[in-house]
mmCIF file of C-alpha atoms in Angstrom:
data_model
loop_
_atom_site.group_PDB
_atom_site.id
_atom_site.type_symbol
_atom_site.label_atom_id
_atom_site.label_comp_id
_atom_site.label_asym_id
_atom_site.label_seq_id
_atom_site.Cartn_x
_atom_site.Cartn_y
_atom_site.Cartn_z
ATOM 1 C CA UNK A 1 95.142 -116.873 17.979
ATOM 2 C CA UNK A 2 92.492 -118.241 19.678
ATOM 3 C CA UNK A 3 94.238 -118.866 23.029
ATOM 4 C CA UNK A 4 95.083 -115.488 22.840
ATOM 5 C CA UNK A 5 91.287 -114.527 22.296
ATOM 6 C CA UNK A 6 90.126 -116.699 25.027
ATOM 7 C CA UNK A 7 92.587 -115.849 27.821
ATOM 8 C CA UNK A 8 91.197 -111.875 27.092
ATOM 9 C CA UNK A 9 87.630 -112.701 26.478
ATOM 10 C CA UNK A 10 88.277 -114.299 29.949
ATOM 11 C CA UNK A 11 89.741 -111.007 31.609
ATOM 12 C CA UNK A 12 87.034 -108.931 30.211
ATOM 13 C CA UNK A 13 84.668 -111.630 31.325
ATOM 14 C CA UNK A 14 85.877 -110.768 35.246
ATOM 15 C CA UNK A 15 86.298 -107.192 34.642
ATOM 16 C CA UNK A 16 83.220 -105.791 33.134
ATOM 17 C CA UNK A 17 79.896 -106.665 34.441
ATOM 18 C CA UNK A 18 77.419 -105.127 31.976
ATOM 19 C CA UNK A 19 76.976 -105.747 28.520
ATOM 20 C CA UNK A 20 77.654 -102.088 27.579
ATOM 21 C CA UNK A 21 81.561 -102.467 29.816
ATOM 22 C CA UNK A 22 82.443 -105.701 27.858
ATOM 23 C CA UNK A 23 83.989 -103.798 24.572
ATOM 24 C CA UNK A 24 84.837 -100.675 26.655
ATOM 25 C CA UNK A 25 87.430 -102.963 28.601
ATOM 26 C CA UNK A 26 88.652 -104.505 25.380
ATOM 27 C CA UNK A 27 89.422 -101.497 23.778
ATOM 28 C CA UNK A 28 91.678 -100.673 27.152
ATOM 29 C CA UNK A 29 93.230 -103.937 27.338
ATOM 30 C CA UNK A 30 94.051 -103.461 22.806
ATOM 31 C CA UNK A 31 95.209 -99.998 23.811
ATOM 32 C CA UNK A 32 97.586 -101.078 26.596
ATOM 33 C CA UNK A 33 98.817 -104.391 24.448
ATOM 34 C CA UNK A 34 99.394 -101.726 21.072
ATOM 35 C CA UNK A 35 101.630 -99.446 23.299
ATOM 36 C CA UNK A 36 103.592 -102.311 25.541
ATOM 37 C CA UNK A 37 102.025 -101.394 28.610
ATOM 38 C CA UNK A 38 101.101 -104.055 31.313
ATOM 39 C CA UNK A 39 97.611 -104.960 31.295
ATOM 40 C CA UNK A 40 97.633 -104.426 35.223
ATOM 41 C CA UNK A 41 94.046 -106.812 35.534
ATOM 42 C CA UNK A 42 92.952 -107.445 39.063
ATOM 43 C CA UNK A 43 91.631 -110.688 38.500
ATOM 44 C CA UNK A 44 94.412 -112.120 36.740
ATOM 45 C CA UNK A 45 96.725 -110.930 40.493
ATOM 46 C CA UNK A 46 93.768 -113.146 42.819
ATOM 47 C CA UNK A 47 92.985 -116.274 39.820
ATOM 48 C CA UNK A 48 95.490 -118.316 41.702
ATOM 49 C CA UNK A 49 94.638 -117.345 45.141
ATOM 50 C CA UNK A 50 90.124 -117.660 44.256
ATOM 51 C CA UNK A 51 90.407 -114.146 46.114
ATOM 52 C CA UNK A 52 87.272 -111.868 44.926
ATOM 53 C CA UNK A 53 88.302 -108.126 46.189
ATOM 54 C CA UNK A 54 88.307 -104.719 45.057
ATOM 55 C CA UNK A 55 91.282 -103.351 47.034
ATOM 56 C CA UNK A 56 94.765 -105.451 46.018
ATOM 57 C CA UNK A 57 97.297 -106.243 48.696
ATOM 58 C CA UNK A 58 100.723 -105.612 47.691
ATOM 59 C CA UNK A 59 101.740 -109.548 47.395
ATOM 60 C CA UNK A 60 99.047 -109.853 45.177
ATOM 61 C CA UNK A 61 100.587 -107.337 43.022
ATOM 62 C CA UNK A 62 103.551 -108.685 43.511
ATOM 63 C CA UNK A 63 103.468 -112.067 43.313
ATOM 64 C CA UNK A 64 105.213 -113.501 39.995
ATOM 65 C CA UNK A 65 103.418 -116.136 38.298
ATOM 66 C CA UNK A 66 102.252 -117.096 34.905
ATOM 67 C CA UNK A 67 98.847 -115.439 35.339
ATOM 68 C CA UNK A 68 99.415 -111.752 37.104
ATOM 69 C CA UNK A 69 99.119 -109.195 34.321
ATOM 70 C CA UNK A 70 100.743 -107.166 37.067
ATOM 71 C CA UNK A 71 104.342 -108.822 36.527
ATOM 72 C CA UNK A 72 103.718 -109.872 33.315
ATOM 73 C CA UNK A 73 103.985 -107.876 29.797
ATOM 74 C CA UNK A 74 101.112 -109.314 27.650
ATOM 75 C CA UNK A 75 98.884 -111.569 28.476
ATOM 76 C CA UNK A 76 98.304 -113.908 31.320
ATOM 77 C CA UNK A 77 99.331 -117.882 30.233
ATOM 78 C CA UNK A 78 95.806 -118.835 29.925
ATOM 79 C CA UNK A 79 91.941 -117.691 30.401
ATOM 80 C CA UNK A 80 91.024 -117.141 33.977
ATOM 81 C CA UNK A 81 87.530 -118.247 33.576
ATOM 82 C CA UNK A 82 85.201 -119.802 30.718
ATOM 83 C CA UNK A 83 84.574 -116.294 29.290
ATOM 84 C CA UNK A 84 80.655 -115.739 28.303
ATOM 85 C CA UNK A 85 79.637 -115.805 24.154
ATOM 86 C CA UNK A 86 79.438 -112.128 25.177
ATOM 87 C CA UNK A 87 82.753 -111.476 26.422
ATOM 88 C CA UNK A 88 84.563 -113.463 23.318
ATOM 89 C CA UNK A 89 82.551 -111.111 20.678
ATOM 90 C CA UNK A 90 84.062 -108.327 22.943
ATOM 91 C CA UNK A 91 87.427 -109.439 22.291
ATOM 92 C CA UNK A 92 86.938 -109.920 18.847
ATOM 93 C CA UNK A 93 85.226 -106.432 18.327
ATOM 94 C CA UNK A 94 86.572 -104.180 20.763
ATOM 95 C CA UNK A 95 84.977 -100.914 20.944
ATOM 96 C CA UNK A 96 86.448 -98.613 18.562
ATOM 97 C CA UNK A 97 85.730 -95.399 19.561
ATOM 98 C CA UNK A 98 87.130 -96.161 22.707
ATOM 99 C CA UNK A 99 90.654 -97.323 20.929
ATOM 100 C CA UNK A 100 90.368 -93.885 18.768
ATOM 101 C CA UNK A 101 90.307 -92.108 21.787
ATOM 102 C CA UNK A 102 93.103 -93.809 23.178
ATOM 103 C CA UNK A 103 91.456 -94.908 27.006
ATOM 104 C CA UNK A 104 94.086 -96.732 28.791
ATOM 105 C CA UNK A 105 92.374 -97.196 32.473
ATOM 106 C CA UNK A 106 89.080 -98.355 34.170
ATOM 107 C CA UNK A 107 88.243 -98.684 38.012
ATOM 108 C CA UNK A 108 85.169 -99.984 39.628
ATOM 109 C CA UNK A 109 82.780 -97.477 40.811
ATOM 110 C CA UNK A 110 80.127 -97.867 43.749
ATOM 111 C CA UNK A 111 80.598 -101.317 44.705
ATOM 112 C CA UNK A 112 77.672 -103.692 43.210
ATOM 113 C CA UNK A 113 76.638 -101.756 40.798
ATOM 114 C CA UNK A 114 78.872 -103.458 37.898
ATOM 115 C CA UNK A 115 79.112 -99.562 36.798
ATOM 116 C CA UNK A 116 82.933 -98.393 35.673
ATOM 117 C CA UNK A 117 84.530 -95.766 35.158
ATOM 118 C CA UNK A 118 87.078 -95.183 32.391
ATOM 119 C CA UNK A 119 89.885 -93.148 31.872
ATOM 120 C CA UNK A 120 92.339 -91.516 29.222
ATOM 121 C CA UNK A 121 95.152 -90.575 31.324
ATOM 122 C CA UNK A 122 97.374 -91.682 34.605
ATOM 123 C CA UNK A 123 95.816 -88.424 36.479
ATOM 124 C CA UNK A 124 92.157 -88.903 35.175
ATOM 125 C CA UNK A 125 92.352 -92.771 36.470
ATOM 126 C CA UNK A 126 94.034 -91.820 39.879
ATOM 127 C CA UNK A 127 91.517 -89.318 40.644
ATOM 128 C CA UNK A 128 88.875 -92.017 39.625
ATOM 129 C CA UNK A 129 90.438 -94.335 41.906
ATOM 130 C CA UNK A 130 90.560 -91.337 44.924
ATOM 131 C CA UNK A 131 86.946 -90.619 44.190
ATOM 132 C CA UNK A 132 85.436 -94.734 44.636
ATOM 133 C CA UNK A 133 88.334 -96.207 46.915
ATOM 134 C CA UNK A 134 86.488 -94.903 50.158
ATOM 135 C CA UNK A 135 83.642 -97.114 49.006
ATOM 136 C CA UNK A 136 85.696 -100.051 48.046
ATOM 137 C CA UNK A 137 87.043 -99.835 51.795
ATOM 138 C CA UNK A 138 83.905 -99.895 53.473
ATOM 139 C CA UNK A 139 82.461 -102.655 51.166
ATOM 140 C CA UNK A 140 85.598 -104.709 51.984
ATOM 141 C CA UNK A 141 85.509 -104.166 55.872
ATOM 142 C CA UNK A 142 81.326 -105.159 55.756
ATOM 143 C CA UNK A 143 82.296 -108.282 54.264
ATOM 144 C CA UNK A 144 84.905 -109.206 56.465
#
C-alpha cells in the first residue's frame, strides 16, 4: 500500500545516506520482511525519543511502542520522517541483486562518512559491527 511504502521509504530515508545505500537498504529491509525477521532499524528505536546516535541503549531497544522495529514484526505504524523522492523510488525498486544474494544486515562504518557496510550473515554483520563500534564510541563520547 502506500502507507506501507512511505513508512519504509522513510526508514531507508534515515538509514542510508548516499544515493548508491538507498536500494541496498531496501533490499535488506524486503529480505528481512520475506523471511519474518524483525527489521531491527535504529531510527525507528530513537523516532519517539528525537535521539540521533549510533550506539543504542538497551531501553531504546527495548522500549515497546508502535514505532520500534526492534519489538515489532513488520513495519513501524507510520513513516518516521518525510522520506526524499529518492528514498520512495528505493522502496519501490529495491536493489535486486542485493535480494538475490540474500543480504540481511548493514552497520554504519566510519562515522560521517554516510559509507555502510552490508552483510549476508549473523557472523559477517557482527564482525562488521566489532570492526566500526570503536569508532562509533569515540564519535559518541566527542559529542557529548
Amino acid at each position: 500500500s502506500m502507507h506501507e511504502i512511505f513508512t519504509l521509504a522513510s526508514m531507508i530515508e534515515k538509514e542510508a545516506s548516499n544515493q548508491a545505500d538507498l536500494a541496498r537498504v531496501a533490499a535488506v529491509f524486503y529480505n528481512r520482511l520475506k523471511i519474518g525477521m524483525k527489521l531491527e532499524s535504529d531510527p525507528t528505536a530513537t523516532y519517539l525519543s528525537g535521539r540521533n546516535t549510533l550506539i543504542l541503549t538497551d531501553a531504546e531497544m527495548n522500549s515497546k511502542n508502535a514505532y520500534n522495529t526492534y519489538m515489532l514484526e513488520g513495519l513501524p505504524a507510520g513513516p518516521i520522517c518525510n522520506p526524499s523522492e529518492d528514498a520512495l523510488r528505493a522502496a519501490r525498486f529495491p536493489d535486486v541483486e542485493y535480494i538475490q544474494e540474500g543480504y540481511l544486515y548493514f552497520c554504519a562504518t566510519e562515522p560521517g562518512s554516510g559509507v555502510l557496510a552490508f552483510a549476508k550473515t549473523k557472523e559477517e554483520h557482527e564482525a562488521n559491527v566489532a570492526r566500526y563500534k570503536p569508532l562509533w564510541e569515540a564519535y559518541e563520547a566527542q559529542r557529548q
